[in-house]
Amino acid sequence: MTDKELVLKAIDAMKNSYSPYSNFKVGAALLTENGTVYTGCNIENVAFSPTVCAERVAFFKAISENEKSFLKIAVVGGKNGIISSSTPPCGVCRQVMREFCSDDFEILIVRENENYDKVLLKDLLPHSFKPEILAK
Ligand code: THU
């Protein structure tokens, strides 16, 4: 699975976004160590706070299937599904990523024309509160 293929899966997942309140569609594609891809889209709710981001949907799908090891995630979003700028993961999603991934987990943040920036989790969430701290 190339990075580009993962990006295309995230773009495809964006089409399933349920976002009638923001009209901001987000897709994510999470690659496991054994090569399986779990996709997610944002799912909004009339009460707003039950809304979940695409990244967490992808992670929770994977965790619920007993996946434990993750390599990278591609994230893409845009108003009405039009990718005009990058959609970096929100703070809550960064914290969820740190629960299941190391500091070197890769995040492909998609820009226009299927281009992307590759960043590491440690750069998105420095000085993280991580499972290793409670394990001491
Ligand atoms: N959203 C995501 O799905 N992922 C992010 O990392 C940023 C925000 C969603 C939540 C909401 O449905 C919409 O984008 C607008 O905030």
mmCIF file of C-alpha atoms and ligand atoms in Angstrom:
data_model
loop_
_atom_site.group_PDB
_atom_site.id
_atom_site.type_symbol
_atom_site.label_atom_id
_atom_site.label_comp_id
_atom_site.label_asym_id
_atom_site.label_seq_id
_atom_site.Cartn_x
_atom_site.Cartn_y
_atom_site.Cartn_z
ATOM 1 C CA MET A 1 0.000 0.000 0.000
ATOM 2 C CA THR A 2 1.623 3.239 -1.113
ATOM 3 C CA ASP A 3 0.987 6.563 0.568
ATOM 4 C CA LYS A 4 -0.811 7.691 -2.554
ATOM 5 C CA GLU A 5 -3.156 4.669 -2.435
ATOM 6 C CA LEU A 6 -3.928 5.421 1.213
ATOM 7 C CA VAL A 7 -4.693 9.033 0.314
ATOM 8 C CA LEU A 8 -7.102 7.873 -2.408
ATOM 9 C CA LYS A 9 -8.891 5.621 0.108
ATOM 10 C CA ALA A 10 -9.319 8.585 2.471
ATOM 11 C CA ILE A 11 -10.737 10.683 -0.377
ATOM 12 C CA ASP A 12 -13.159 7.876 -1.185
ATOM 13 C CA ALA A 13 -14.219 7.551 2.472
ATOM 14 C CA MET A 14 -14.976 11.277 2.576
ATOM 15 C CA LYS A 15 -17.939 10.613 0.249
ATOM 16 C CA ASN A 16 -19.759 8.765 3.085
ATOM 17 C CA SER A 17 -19.484 11.734 5.461
ATOM 18 C CA TYR A 18 -22.704 12.450 7.352
ATOM 19 C CA SER A 19 -22.302 16.177 7.928
ATOM 20 C CA PRO A 20 -25.623 18.000 7.376
ATOM 21 C CA TYR A 21 -24.750 20.677 9.974
ATOM 22 C CA SER A 22 -21.276 21.780 8.931
ATOM 23 C CA ASN A 23 -21.300 20.470 5.353
ATOM 24 C CA PHE A 24 -17.625 19.820 6.031
ATOM 25 C CA LYS A 25 -16.836 16.328 4.778
ATOM 26 C CA VAL A 26 -13.863 14.452 6.236
ATOM 27 C CA GLY A 27 -12.408 11.064 5.304
ATOM 28 C CA ALA A 28 -9.661 9.014 6.892
ATOM 29 C CA ALA A 29 -7.825 5.824 5.955
ATOM 30 C CA LEU A 30 -5.821 4.007 8.630
ATOM 31 C CA LEU A 31 -3.167 1.469 7.629
ATOM 32 C CA THR A 32 -2.333 -1.384 10.028
ATOM 33 C CA GLU A 33 1.005 -3.149 10.221
ATOM 34 C CA ASN A 34 -0.420 -6.223 8.452
ATOM 35 C CA GLY A 35 -1.648 -4.122 5.524
ATOM 36 C CA THR A 36 -5.350 -3.826 6.337
ATOM 37 C CA VAL A 37 -6.957 -0.414 5.811
ATOM 38 C CA TYR A 38 -9.799 0.873 8.003
ATOM 39 C CA THR A 39 -11.612 3.914 6.686
ATOM 40 C CA GLY A 40 -13.750 6.461 8.490
ATOM 41 C CA CYS A 41 -15.817 9.546 7.851
ATOM 42 C CA ASN A 42 -17.152 12.222 10.177
ATOM 43 C CA ILE A 43 -20.613 11.508 11.569
ATOM 44 C CA GLU A 44 -22.492 14.519 12.934
ATOM 45 C CA ASN A 45 -25.500 14.732 15.216
ATOM 46 C CA VAL A 46 -28.289 17.251 15.732
ATOM 47 C CA ALA A 47 -27.190 17.546 19.378
ATOM 48 C CA PHE A 48 -23.688 18.433 18.084
ATOM 49 C CA SER A 49 -21.593 16.926 20.917
ATOM 50 C CA PRO A 50 -22.158 13.293 19.833
ATOM 51 C CA THR A 51 -20.382 14.142 16.557
ATOM 52 C CA VAL A 52 -17.342 11.987 15.874
ATOM 53 C CA CYS A 53 -14.430 12.776 13.599
ATOM 54 C CA ALA A 54 -13.395 10.605 10.660
ATOM 55 C CA GLU A 55 -10.090 9.681 12.305
ATOM 56 C CA ARG A 56 -11.730 8.321 15.442
ATOM 57 C CA VAL A 57 -14.262 6.344 13.411
ATOM 58 C CA ALA A 58 -11.362 4.691 11.563
ATOM 59 C CA PHE A 59 -9.467 3.969 14.794
ATOM 60 C CA PHE A 60 -12.479 2.604 16.647
ATOM 61 C CA LYS A 61 -13.450 0.385 13.728
ATOM 62 C CA ALA A 62 -9.919 -1.035 13.768
ATOM 63 C CA ILE A 63 -9.694 -1.437 17.554
ATOM 64 C CA SER A 64 -13.077 -3.157 17.607
ATOM 65 C CA GLU A 65 -11.647 -5.682 15.119
ATOM 66 C CA ASN A 66 -8.762 -6.377 17.542
ATOM 67 C CA GLU A 67 -6.145 -4.479 15.537
ATOM 68 C CA LYS A 68 -3.206 -3.328 17.651
ATOM 69 C CA SER A 69 -0.459 -2.016 15.374
ATOM 70 C CA PHE A 70 -0.821 0.988 13.126
ATOM 71 C CA LEU A 71 1.550 2.472 10.573
ATOM 72 C CA LYS A 72 -0.086 5.631 9.249
ATOM 73 C CA ILE A 73 -3.328 7.469 8.603
ATOM 74 C CA ALA A 74 -4.390 9.713 5.720
ATOM 75 C CA VAL A 75 -6.842 12.522 6.496
ATOM 76 C CA VAL A 76 -8.725 14.689 4.044
ATOM 77 C CA GLY A 77 -11.543 17.189 4.333
ATOM 78 C CA GLY A 78 -13.308 20.090 2.738
ATOM 79 C CA LYS A 79 -16.489 22.112 2.652
ATOM 80 C CA ASN A 80 -19.033 20.189 0.556
ATOM 81 C CA GLY A 81 -16.299 17.650 -0.098
ATOM 82 C CA ILE A 82 -14.148 20.067 -2.059
ATOM 83 C CA ILE A 83 -10.532 19.796 -0.929
ATOM 84 C CA SER A 84 -9.264 23.360 -0.891
ATOM 85 C CA SER A 85 -6.853 23.245 2.042
ATOM 86 C CA SER A 86 -5.522 20.733 4.537
ATOM 87 C CA THR A 87 -7.521 19.281 7.452
ATOM 88 C CA PRO A 88 -5.167 18.555 10.340
ATOM 89 C CA PRO A 89 -6.587 16.155 12.976
ATOM 90 C CA CYS A 90 -8.328 17.860 15.906
ATOM 91 C CA GLY A 91 -6.846 17.728 19.407
ATOM 92 C CA VAL A 92 -9.127 14.926 20.588
ATOM 93 C CA CYS A 93 -8.165 12.744 17.618
ATOM 94 C CA ARG A 94 -4.471 13.414 18.273
ATOM 95 C CA GLN A 95 -4.920 12.181 21.838
ATOM 96 C CA VAL A 96 -6.752 9.051 20.621
ATOM 97 C CA MET A 97 -3.917 8.401 18.153
ATOM 98 C CA ARG A 98 -1.365 8.627 20.983
ATOM 99 C CA GLU A 99 -3.295 5.983 22.918
ATOM 100 C CA PHE A 100 -2.702 3.418 20.187
ATOM 101 C CA CYS A 101 0.371 4.675 18.308
ATOM 102 C CA SER A 102 3.939 5.670 19.023
ATOM 103 C CA ASP A 103 5.399 9.149 18.664
ATOM 104 C CA ASP A 104 6.604 8.191 15.171
ATOM 105 C CA PHE A 105 3.157 7.354 13.791
ATOM 106 C CA GLU A 106 2.757 9.044 10.398
ATOM 107 C CA ILE A 107 -0.124 11.323 9.461
ATOM 108 C CA LEU A 108 -0.687 12.198 5.818
ATOM 109 C CA ILE A 109 -2.565 15.486 5.741
ATOM 110 C CA VAL A 110 -4.062 15.826 2.292
ATOM 111 C CA ARG A 111 -4.078 19.135 0.429
ATOM 112 C CA GLU A 112 -5.560 20.006 -2.955
ATOM 113 C CA ASN A 113 -4.839 17.837 -6.014
ATOM 114 C CA GLU A 114 -4.234 14.741 -3.872
ATOM 115 C CA ASN A 115 -0.986 16.227 -2.563
ATOM 116 C CA TYR A 116 -0.208 15.703 1.101
ATOM 117 C CA ASP A 117 2.106 16.689 3.921
ATOM 118 C CA LYS A 118 3.579 13.879 5.998
ATOM 119 C CA VAL A 119 3.888 14.738 9.692
ATOM 120 C CA LEU A 120 4.726 12.705 12.798
ATOM 121 C CA LEU A 121 2.389 12.380 15.763
ATOM 122 C CA LYS A 122 5.084 13.741 18.098
ATOM 123 C CA ASP A 123 5.074 16.979 16.118
ATOM 124 C CA LEU A 124 1.269 17.285 16.263
ATOM 125 C CA LEU A 125 1.086 16.370 19.949
ATOM 126 C CA PRO A 126 4.319 17.299 21.733
ATOM 127 C CA HIS A 127 4.688 16.637 25.483
ATOM 128 C CA SER A 128 1.802 14.192 25.217
ATOM 129 C CA PHE A 129 0.010 12.541 28.107
ATOM 130 C CA LYS A 130 0.596 8.959 27.020
ATOM 131 C CA PRO A 131 -0.109 5.421 28.282
ATOM 132 C CA GLU A 132 3.543 4.935 29.310
ATOM 133 C CA ILE A 133 3.093 7.593 31.993
ATOM 134 C CA LEU A 134 0.368 5.668 33.838
ATOM 135 C CA ALA A 135 2.290 2.419 33.386
ATOM 136 C CA LYS A 136 5.161 3.661 35.604
HETATM 137 N N1 THU B 1 -13.724 16.823 11.721
HETATM 138 C C1 THU B 1 -13.151 15.602 11.511
HETATM 139 O O1 THU B 1 -13.824 14.654 11.087
HETATM 140 N N2 THU B 1 -11.822 15.466 11.764
HETATM 141 C C2 THU B 1 -11.008 16.458 12.220
HETATM 142 O O2 THU B 1 -9.878 16.208 12.591
HETATM 143 C C3 THU B 1 -11.510 17.832 12.238
HETATM 144 C C4 THU B 1 -12.992 17.955 12.263
HETATM 145 C C5 THU B 1 -15.158 16.994 11.458
HETATM 146 C C6 THU B 1 -16.018 17.158 12.669
HETATM 147 C C7 THU B 1 -17.214 17.913 12.105
HETATM 148 O O3 THU B 1 -18.136 16.959 11.605
HETATM 149 C C8 THU B 1 -16.646 18.700 10.932
HETATM 150 O O4 THU B 1 -15.372 18.155 10.671
HETATM 151 C C9 THU B 1 -16.523 20.184 11.196
HETATM 152 O O5 THU B 1 -15.829 20.425 12.353
#
